[in-house]
Coordinates of C-alpha atoms in Angstrom, one line a residue:
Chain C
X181 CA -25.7 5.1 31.0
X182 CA -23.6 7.6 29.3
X183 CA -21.5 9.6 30.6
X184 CA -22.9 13.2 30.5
X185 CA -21.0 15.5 28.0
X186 CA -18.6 18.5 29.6
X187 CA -20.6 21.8 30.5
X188 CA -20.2 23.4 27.0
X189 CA -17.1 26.2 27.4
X190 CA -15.0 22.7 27.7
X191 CA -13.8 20.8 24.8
X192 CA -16.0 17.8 24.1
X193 CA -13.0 15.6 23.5
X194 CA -10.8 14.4 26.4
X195 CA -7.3 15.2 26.3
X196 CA -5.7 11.9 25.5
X197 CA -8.1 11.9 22.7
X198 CA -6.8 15.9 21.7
X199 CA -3.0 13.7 22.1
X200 CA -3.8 11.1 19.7
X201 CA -5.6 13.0 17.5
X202 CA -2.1 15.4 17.4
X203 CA -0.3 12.3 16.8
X204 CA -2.3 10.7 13.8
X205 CA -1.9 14.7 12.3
X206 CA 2.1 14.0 12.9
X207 CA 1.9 10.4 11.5
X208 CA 0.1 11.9 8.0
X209 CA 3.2 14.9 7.7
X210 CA 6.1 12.1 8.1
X211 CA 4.2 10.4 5.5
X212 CA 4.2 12.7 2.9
X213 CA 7.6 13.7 3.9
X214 CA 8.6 10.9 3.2
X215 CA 7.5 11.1 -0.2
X216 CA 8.9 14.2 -0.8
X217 CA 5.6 15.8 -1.1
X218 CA 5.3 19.5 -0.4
X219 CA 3.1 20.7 1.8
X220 CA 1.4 23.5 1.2
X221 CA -1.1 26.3 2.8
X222 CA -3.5 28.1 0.1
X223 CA -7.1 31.0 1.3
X224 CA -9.3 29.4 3.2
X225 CA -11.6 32.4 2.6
X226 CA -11.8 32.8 -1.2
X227 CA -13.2 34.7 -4.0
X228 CA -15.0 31.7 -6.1
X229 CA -15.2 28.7 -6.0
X230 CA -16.0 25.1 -8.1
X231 CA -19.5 24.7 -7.8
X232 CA -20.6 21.5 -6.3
X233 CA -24.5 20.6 -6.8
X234 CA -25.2 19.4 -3.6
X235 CA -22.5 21.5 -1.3
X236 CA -23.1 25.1 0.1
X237 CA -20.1 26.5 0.7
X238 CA -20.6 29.8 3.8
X239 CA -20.6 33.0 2.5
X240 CA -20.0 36.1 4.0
X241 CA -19.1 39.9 2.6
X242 CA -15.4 39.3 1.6
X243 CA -16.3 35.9 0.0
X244 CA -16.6 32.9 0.8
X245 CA -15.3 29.8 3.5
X246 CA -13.5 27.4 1.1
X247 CA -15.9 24.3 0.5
X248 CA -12.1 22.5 -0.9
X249 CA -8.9 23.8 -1.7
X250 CA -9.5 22.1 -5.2
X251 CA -9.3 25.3 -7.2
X252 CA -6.2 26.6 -5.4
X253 CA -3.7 23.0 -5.6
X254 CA -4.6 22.4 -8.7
X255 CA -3.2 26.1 -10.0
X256 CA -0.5 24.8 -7.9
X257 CA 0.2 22.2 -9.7
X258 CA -0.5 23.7 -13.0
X259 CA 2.4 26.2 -12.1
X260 CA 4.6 23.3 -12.0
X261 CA 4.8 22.9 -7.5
X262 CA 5.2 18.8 -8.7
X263 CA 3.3 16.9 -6.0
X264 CA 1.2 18.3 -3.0
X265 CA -1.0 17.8 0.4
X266 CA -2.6 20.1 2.5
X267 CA -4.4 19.7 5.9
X268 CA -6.8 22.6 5.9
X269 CA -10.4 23.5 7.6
X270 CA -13.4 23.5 4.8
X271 CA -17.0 24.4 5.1
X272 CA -20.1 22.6 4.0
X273 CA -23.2 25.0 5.2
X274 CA -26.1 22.7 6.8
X275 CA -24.3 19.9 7.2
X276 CA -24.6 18.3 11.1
X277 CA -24.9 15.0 12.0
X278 CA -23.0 12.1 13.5
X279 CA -20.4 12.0 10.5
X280 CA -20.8 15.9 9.3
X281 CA -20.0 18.9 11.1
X282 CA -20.5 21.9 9.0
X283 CA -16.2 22.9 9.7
X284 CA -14.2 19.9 9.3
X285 CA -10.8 19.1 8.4
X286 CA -9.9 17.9 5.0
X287 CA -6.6 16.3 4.2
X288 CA -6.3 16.8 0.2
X289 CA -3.5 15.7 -2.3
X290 CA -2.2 15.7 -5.8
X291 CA -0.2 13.7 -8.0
X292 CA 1.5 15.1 -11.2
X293 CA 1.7 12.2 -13.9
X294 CA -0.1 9.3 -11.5
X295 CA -3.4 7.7 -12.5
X296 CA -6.0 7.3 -10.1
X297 CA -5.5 3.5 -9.9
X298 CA -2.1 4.6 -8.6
X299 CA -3.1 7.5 -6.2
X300 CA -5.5 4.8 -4.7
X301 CA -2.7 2.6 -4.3
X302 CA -1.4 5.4 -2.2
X303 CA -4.1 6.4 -0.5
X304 CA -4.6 2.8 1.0
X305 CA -1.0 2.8 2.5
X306 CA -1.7 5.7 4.2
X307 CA -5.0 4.4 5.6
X308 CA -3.3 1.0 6.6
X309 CA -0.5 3.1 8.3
X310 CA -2.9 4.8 10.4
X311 CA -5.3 2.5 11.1
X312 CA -3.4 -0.6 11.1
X313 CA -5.8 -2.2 8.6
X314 CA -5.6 -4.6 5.9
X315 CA -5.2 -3.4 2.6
X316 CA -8.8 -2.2 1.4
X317 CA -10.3 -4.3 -1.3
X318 CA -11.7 -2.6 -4.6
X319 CA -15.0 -3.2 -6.2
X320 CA -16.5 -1.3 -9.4
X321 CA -19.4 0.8 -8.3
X322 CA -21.9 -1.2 -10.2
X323 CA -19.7 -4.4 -8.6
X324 CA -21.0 -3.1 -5.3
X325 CA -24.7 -2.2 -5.5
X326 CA -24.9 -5.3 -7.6
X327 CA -23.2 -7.0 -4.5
X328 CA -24.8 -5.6 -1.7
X329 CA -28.0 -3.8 -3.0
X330 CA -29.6 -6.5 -5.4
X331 CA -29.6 -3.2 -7.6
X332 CA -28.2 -2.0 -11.0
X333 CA -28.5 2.1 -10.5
X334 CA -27.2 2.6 -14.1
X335 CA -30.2 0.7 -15.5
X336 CA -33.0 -0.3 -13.1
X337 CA -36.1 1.4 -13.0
X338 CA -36.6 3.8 -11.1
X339 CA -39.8 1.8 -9.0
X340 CA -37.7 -1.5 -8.6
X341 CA -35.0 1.3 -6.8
X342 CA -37.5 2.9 -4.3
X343 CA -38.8 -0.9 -3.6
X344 CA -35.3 -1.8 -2.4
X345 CA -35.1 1.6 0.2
X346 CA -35.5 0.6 3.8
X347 CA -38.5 2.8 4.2
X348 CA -40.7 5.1 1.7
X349 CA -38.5 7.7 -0.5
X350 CA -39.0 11.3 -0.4
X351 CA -41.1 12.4 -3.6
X352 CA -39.9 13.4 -7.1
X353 CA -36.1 11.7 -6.8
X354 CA -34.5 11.4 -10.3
X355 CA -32.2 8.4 -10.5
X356 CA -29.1 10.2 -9.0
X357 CA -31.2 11.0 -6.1
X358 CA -32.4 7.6 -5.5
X359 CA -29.1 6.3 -6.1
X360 CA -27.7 8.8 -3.0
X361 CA -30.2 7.8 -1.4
X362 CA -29.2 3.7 -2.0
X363 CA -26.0 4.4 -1.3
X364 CA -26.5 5.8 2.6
X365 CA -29.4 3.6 3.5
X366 CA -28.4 0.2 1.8
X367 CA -24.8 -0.1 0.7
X368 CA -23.2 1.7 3.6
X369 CA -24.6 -0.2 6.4
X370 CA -24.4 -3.0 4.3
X371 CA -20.4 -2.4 4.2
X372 CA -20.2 -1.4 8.0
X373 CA -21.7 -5.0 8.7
X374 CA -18.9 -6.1 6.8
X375 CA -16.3 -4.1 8.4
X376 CA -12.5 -3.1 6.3
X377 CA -11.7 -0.9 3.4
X378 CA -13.4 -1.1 0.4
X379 CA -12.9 1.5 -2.5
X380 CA -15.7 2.1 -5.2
X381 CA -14.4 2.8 -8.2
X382 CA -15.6 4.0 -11.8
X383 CA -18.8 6.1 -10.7
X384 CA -21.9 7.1 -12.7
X385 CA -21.4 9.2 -15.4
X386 CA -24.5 11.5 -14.5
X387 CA -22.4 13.1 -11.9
X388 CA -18.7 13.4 -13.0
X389 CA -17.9 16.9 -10.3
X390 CA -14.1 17.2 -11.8
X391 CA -13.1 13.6 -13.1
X392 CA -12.4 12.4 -16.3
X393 CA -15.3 10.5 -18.1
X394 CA -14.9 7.3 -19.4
X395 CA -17.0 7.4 -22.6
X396 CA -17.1 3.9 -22.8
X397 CA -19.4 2.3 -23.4
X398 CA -20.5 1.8 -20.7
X399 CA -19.5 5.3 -20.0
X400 CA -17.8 6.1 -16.2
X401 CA -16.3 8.7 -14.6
X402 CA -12.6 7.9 -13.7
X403 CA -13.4 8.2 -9.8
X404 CA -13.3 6.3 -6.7
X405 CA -14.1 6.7 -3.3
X406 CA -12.7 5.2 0.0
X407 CA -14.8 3.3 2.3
X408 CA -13.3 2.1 5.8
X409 CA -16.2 0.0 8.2
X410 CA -19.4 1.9 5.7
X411 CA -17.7 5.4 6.3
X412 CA -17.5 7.4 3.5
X413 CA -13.6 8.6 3.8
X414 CA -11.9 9.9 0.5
X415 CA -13.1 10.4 -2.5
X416 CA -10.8 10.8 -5.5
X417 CA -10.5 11.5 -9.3
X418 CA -8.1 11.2 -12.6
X419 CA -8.4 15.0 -12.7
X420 CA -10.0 17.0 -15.4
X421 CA -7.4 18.9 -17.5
X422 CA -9.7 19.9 -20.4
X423 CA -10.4 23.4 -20.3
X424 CA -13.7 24.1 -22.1
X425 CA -14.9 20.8 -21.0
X426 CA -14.3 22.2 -17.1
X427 CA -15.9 25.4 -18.1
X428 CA -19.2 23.9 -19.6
X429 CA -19.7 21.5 -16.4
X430 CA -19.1 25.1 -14.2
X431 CA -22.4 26.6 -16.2
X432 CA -23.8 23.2 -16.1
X433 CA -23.8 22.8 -12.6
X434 CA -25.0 26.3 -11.4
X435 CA -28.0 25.9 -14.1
X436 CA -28.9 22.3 -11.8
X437 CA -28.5 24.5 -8.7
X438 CA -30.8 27.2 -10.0
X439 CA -33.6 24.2 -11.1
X440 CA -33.0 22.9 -7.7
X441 CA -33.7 26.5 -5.9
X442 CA -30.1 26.8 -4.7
X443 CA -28.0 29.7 -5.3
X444 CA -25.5 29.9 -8.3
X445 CA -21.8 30.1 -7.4
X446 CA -19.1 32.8 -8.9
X447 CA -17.1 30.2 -11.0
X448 CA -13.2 29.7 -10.3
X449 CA -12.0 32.2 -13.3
X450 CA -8.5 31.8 -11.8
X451 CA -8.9 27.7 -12.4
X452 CA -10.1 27.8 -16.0
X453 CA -7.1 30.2 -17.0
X454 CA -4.7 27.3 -15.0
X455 CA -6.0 24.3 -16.9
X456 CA -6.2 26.8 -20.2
X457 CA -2.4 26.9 -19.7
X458 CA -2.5 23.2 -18.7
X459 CA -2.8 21.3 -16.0
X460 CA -0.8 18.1 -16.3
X461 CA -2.4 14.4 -16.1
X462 CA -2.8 14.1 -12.4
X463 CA -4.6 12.3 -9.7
X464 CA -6.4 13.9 -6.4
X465 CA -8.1 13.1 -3.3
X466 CA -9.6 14.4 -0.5
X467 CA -9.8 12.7 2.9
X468 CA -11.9 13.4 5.7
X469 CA -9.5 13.4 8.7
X470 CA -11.9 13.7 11.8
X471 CA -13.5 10.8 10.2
X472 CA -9.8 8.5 9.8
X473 CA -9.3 10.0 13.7
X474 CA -12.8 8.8 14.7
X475 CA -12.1 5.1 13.0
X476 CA -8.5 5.0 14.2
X477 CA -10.0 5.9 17.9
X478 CA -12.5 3.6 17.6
X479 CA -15.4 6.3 17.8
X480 CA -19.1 6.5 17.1
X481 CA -19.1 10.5 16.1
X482 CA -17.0 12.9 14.6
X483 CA -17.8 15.2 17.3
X484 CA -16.1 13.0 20.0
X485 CA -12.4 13.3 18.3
X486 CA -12.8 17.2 17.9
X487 CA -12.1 19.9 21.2
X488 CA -15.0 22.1 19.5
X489 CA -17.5 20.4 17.3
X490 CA -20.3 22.8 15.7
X491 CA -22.6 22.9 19.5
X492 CA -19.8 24.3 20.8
X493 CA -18.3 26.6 18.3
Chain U
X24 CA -42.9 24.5 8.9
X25 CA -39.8 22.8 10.1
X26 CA -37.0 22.6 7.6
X27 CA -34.8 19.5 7.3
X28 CA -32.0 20.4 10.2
X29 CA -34.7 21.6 12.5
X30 CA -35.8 17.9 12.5
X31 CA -34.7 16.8 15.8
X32 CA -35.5 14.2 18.7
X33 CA -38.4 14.9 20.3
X34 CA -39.7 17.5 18.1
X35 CA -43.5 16.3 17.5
X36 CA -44.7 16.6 13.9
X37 CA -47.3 16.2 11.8
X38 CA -47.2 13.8 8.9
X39 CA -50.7 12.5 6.3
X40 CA -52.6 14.3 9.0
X41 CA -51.2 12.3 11.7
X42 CA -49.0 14.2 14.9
X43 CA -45.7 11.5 15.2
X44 CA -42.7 12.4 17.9
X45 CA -39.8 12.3 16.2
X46 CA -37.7 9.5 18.4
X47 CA -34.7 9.5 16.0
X48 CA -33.6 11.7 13.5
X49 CA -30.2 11.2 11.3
X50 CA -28.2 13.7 8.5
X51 CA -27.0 11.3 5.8
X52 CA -25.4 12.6 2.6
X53 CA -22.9 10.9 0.4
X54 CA -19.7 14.1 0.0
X55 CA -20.7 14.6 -3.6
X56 CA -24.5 13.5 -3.3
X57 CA -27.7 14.7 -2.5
X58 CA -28.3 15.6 1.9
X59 CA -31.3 13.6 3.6
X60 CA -32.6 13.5 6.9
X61 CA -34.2 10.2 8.1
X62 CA -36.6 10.4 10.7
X63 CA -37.9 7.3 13.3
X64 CA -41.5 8.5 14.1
X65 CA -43.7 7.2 17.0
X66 CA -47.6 8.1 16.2
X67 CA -48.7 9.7 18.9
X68 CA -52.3 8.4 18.6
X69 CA -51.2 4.5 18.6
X70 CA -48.1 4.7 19.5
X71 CA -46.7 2.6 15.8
X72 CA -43.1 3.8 14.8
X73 CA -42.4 4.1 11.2
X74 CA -39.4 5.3 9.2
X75 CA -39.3 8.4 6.9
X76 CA -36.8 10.3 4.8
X77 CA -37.2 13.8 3.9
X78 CA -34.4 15.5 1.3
X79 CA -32.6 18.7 2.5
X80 CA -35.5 21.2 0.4
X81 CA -38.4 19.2 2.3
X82 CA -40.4 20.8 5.0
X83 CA -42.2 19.2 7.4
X84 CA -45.3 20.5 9.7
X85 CA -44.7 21.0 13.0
X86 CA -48.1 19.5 15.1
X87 CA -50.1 21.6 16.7
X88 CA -49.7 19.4 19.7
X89 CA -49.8 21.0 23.7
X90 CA -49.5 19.0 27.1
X91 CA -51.8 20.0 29.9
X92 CA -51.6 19.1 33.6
X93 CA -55.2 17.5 34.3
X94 CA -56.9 16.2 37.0
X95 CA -58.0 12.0 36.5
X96 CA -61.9 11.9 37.8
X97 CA -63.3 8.6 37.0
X98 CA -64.2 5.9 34.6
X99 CA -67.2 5.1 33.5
X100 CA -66.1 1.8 31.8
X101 CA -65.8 2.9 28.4
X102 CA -64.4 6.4 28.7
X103 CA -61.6 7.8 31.2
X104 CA -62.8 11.2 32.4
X105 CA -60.2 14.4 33.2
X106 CA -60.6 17.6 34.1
X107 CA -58.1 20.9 33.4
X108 CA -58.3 22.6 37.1
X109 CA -58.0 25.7 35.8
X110 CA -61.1 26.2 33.3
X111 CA -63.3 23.1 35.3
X112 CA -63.0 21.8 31.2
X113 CA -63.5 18.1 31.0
X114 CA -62.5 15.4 28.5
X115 CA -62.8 12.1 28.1
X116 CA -60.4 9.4 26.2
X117 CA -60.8 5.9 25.7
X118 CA -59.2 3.1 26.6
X119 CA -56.4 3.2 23.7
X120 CA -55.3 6.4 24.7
X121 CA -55.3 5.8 28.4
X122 CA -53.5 2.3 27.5
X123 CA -49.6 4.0 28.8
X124 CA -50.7 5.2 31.9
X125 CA -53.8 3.0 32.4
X126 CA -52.0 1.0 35.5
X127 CA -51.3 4.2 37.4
X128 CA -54.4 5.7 37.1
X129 CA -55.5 6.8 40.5
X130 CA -58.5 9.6 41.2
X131 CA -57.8 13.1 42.0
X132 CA -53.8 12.7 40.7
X133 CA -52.9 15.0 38.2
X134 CA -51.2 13.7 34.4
X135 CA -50.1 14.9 31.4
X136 CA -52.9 14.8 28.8
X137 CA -51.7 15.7 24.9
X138 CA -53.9 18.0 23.0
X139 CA -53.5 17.8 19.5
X140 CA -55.5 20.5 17.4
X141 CA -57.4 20.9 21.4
X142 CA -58.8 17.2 21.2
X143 CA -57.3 15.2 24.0
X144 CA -55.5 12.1 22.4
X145 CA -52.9 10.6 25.4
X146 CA -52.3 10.8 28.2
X147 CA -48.8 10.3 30.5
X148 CA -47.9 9.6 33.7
X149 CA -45.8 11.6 36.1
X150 CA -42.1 10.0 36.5
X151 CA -43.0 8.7 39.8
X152 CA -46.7 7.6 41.7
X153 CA -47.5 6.7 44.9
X154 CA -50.0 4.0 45.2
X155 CA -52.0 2.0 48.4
X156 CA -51.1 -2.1 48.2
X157 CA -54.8 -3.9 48.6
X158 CA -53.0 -7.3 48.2
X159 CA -49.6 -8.8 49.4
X160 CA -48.8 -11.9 51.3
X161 CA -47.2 -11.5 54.4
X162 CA -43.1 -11.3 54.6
X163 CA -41.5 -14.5 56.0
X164 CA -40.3 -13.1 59.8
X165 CA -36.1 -13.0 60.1
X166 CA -36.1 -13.3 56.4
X167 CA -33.5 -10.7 56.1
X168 CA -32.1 -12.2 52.5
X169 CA -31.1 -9.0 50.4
X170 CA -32.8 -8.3 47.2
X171 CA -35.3 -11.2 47.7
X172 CA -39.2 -9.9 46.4
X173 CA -42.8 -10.7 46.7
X174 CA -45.5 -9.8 44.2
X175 CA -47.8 -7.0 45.5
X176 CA -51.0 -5.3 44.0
X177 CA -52.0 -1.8 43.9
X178 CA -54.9 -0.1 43.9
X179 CA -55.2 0.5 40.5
X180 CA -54.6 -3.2 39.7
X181 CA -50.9 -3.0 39.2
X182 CA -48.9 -5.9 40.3
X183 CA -45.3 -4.9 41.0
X184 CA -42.5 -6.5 42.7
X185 CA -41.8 -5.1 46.3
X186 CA -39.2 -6.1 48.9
X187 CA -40.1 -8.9 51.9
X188 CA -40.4 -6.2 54.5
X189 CA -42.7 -4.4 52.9
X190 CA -46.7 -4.9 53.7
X191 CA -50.2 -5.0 52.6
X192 CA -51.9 -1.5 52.9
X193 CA -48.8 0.6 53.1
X194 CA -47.9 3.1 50.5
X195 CA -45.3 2.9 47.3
X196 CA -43.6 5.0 45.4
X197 CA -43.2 3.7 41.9
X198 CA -41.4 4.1 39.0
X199 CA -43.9 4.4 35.8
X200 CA -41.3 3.7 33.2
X201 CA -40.0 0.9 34.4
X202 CA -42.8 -0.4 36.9
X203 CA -40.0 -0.5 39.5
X204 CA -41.2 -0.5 43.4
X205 CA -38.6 2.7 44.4
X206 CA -39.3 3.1 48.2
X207 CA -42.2 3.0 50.9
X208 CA -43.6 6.6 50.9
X209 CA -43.8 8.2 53.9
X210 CA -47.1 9.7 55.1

């Protein structure tokens, strides 16, 4: 059996798990002190934001609970701070499970001049310092579902992609959907059976958030994400410097979120006017750190590496 | 209507007219991709688990499903009659939906029959019965070897594993989720 959990006033994490979670947080400064990268500290309760599709970011009177501090480092960056991290709380409304708690902390950085094949180099020596891991391998997006699904999401029909789900899809999913969808019920356990690093790289075009697109053909967004045993762990991009081109996917995305019943989002105003001075060629990511805790622990739940996950908040 | 968070272990549902007990429920979402919810779901009629997945702007109907305390009164072969004590109402099931408790069936005990839409449909046992054994051979005498068993049979036709010292017409308590003897019951 179990153990049962702690009544809920206690922390659900033990205390040598509160320790080596302090020290992995120590172990990520020294590493980008290392590197002569600046940290830095930028609102977590802001005005606007960069709306996301499929991310609710808590709102209350004065604003709203950051759902990244993408807006903020990159008018950093724009203002000439060279490169920069932050470890900082964000919000994600709704989201609770075994790898989601709707506060979580988010380790984000930026690179002035690198590409995004070179922040990923990064990025995995940072993982492989804290996990004592190989160094993850790197597969193409379409490499991977053509690997592990059997599927082509950039071109198969959209029957032959609910046929290869592990159990009946819900109704009217348009090929990003079903290709979510893939991704969480075939590739990731596929690539926790595996076990190790593994970044995706070059994503679908359909959904580029704030990378570059690769017209092609075929056309990609410049973006890859982290995988460590088929958890979902950073997820990066060449940054978007194009102004109007950053404004348009803002309008863009809040008219998907109104077709999808979802409330629009007051645009980052302060971000367009940054990247309309100019935002230097850059690279970013954003790591999930009670998830790198959780692996580096060797943990089923994010909740089991955090003093006050969201039942006990 | 439950929305897609309110979809939770042992939250009973109702799905192509068909009341299911949700027996695991997980929040998947890729960072930049679309939330879903996958469900395991036991039918509560047959008892076959499926899989679904609902997206985050799905609802889902929660069954109008009730448990009542009812008395078991007899068997008439082909149906499996109980009675609520408190309105003298009677229903009967079948042998399907007697098929989980059906080995711990004993007259004038009282079990948890499931409603759904006020039409019984199951029906469960308590945690713990205590049955008469009508059969059980003898237990060797000085046979003091720990852990060593002996089949027995109960009244209702049960056959569970009981220790050597324990003998024919005596009184067991049992364990109905695991079929496990548990101790003799005292009178």
């Amino acid at each position: 059996m179990n153990n049962p959990l702690p009544p809920l006033w206690q922390p659900s994490a033990s205390r040598d798990i509160l320790l080596a979670r302090a020290d992995i947080i120590a172990a990520i400064r020294r590493f980008f002190q290392q590197r002569q990268v600046l940290e830095v500290t930028t609102p977590v309760l802001v005005s606007a934001v960069a709306p996301e599709r499929h991310q609710n970011p808590p709102s209350c009177q004065t604003g709203f609970l950051q759902p990244s501090p993408e807006t903020a480092m990159k008018r950093l960056v724009a203002s000439g701070s060279g490169a920069i991290f932050q470890l900082c709380p964000a919000f994600r409304e709704d989201e609770v499970g075994r790898l989601h708690n709707p506060e979580f902390t988010l380790l984000e950085w930026y690179r002035p001049g690198w590409s995004y094949q070179q922040l990923m180099e990064e990025v995995g020596a940072l993982v492989q310092e804290i996990l004592r891991c190989p160094p993850p391998e790197q597969l193409t997006f379409l490499q991977a579902f053509q690997k592990f699904v059997g599927i082509n999401p950039f071109k198969a029909p959209l029957s032959s992609m609910e046929s290869a789900l592990s159990s009946p899809p819900p109704a009217r999913l348009d090929r990003s959907g079903l290709t979510d969808l893939l991704l969480v019920d075939r590739l990731e356990p596929a690539l926790k059976k595996q076990g190790g690093g593994l970044f995706l790289r070059e994503y679908p075009p359909w959904d580029p958030a704030m990378a570059e697109v690769d017209e092609g053909p075929p056309a990609f967004a410049r973006r890859f994400e982290l995988y460590v045993d088929g958890v979902e762990l950073a997820n990066g991009y060449q940054e978007l410097t194009d102004c109007r081109e950053q404004a348009r996917r803002f309008q863009k995305t809040n008219q998907q979120r109104q077709e999808d019943g979802e409330e629009t989002l007051p645009e980052d105003h302060h971000l367009l006017a940054a990247l309309k001075h100019g935002l230097p060629r850059c690279a970013g990511v954003a790591l999930g750190v009670d998830r790198l805790i959780m692996l580096a622990l060797r943990k089923k739940r994010i909740s089991e590496v955090m003093a006050f996950p969201f039942d006990r908040s | 209507m439950l929305n897609h968070n309110q979809l939770r272990q042992g939250t009973r549902v109702e799905i192509d007219e068909i009341p299911w007990i949700i027996v695991d429920a997980q929040f998947v979402k890729p960072g930049k991709g679309q939330a879903f919810t996958k469900i395991k779901i036991k039918n509560l009629i047959d008892g076959r688990v499926i899989e679904r997945t609902f997206k985050s702007s799905d609802s889902v109907t929660k069954a109008d499903v009730m448990d009542k305390s009812m008395q078991y009164l007899y068997s008439d072969g082909e149906f499996w009659h109980f009675m609520d004590p408190d309105s003298y109402e009677q229903v009967a099931l079948t042998e399907t939906q007697v098929s989980n408790t059906i080995l711990w069936l004993r007259e004038q005990e009282t079990y948890e029959v499931t409603l759904w839409k006020g039409k019984a449909i199951s029906v469960n046992p308590p945690p713990f019965v205590i049955l008469d054994i009508t059969q059980c051979d003898p237990g060797i005498k000085g046979d003091t070897v720990s852990g060593a068993t002996k089949p027995a049979t109960l009244e209702t036709g049960a056959v569970i594993k009981v220790p050597l010292f324990v003998n024919e017409g005596e009184r067991v308590r049992v364990d109905t989720r695991t079929g496990n003897y548990v101790e003799r019951a005292k009178d």
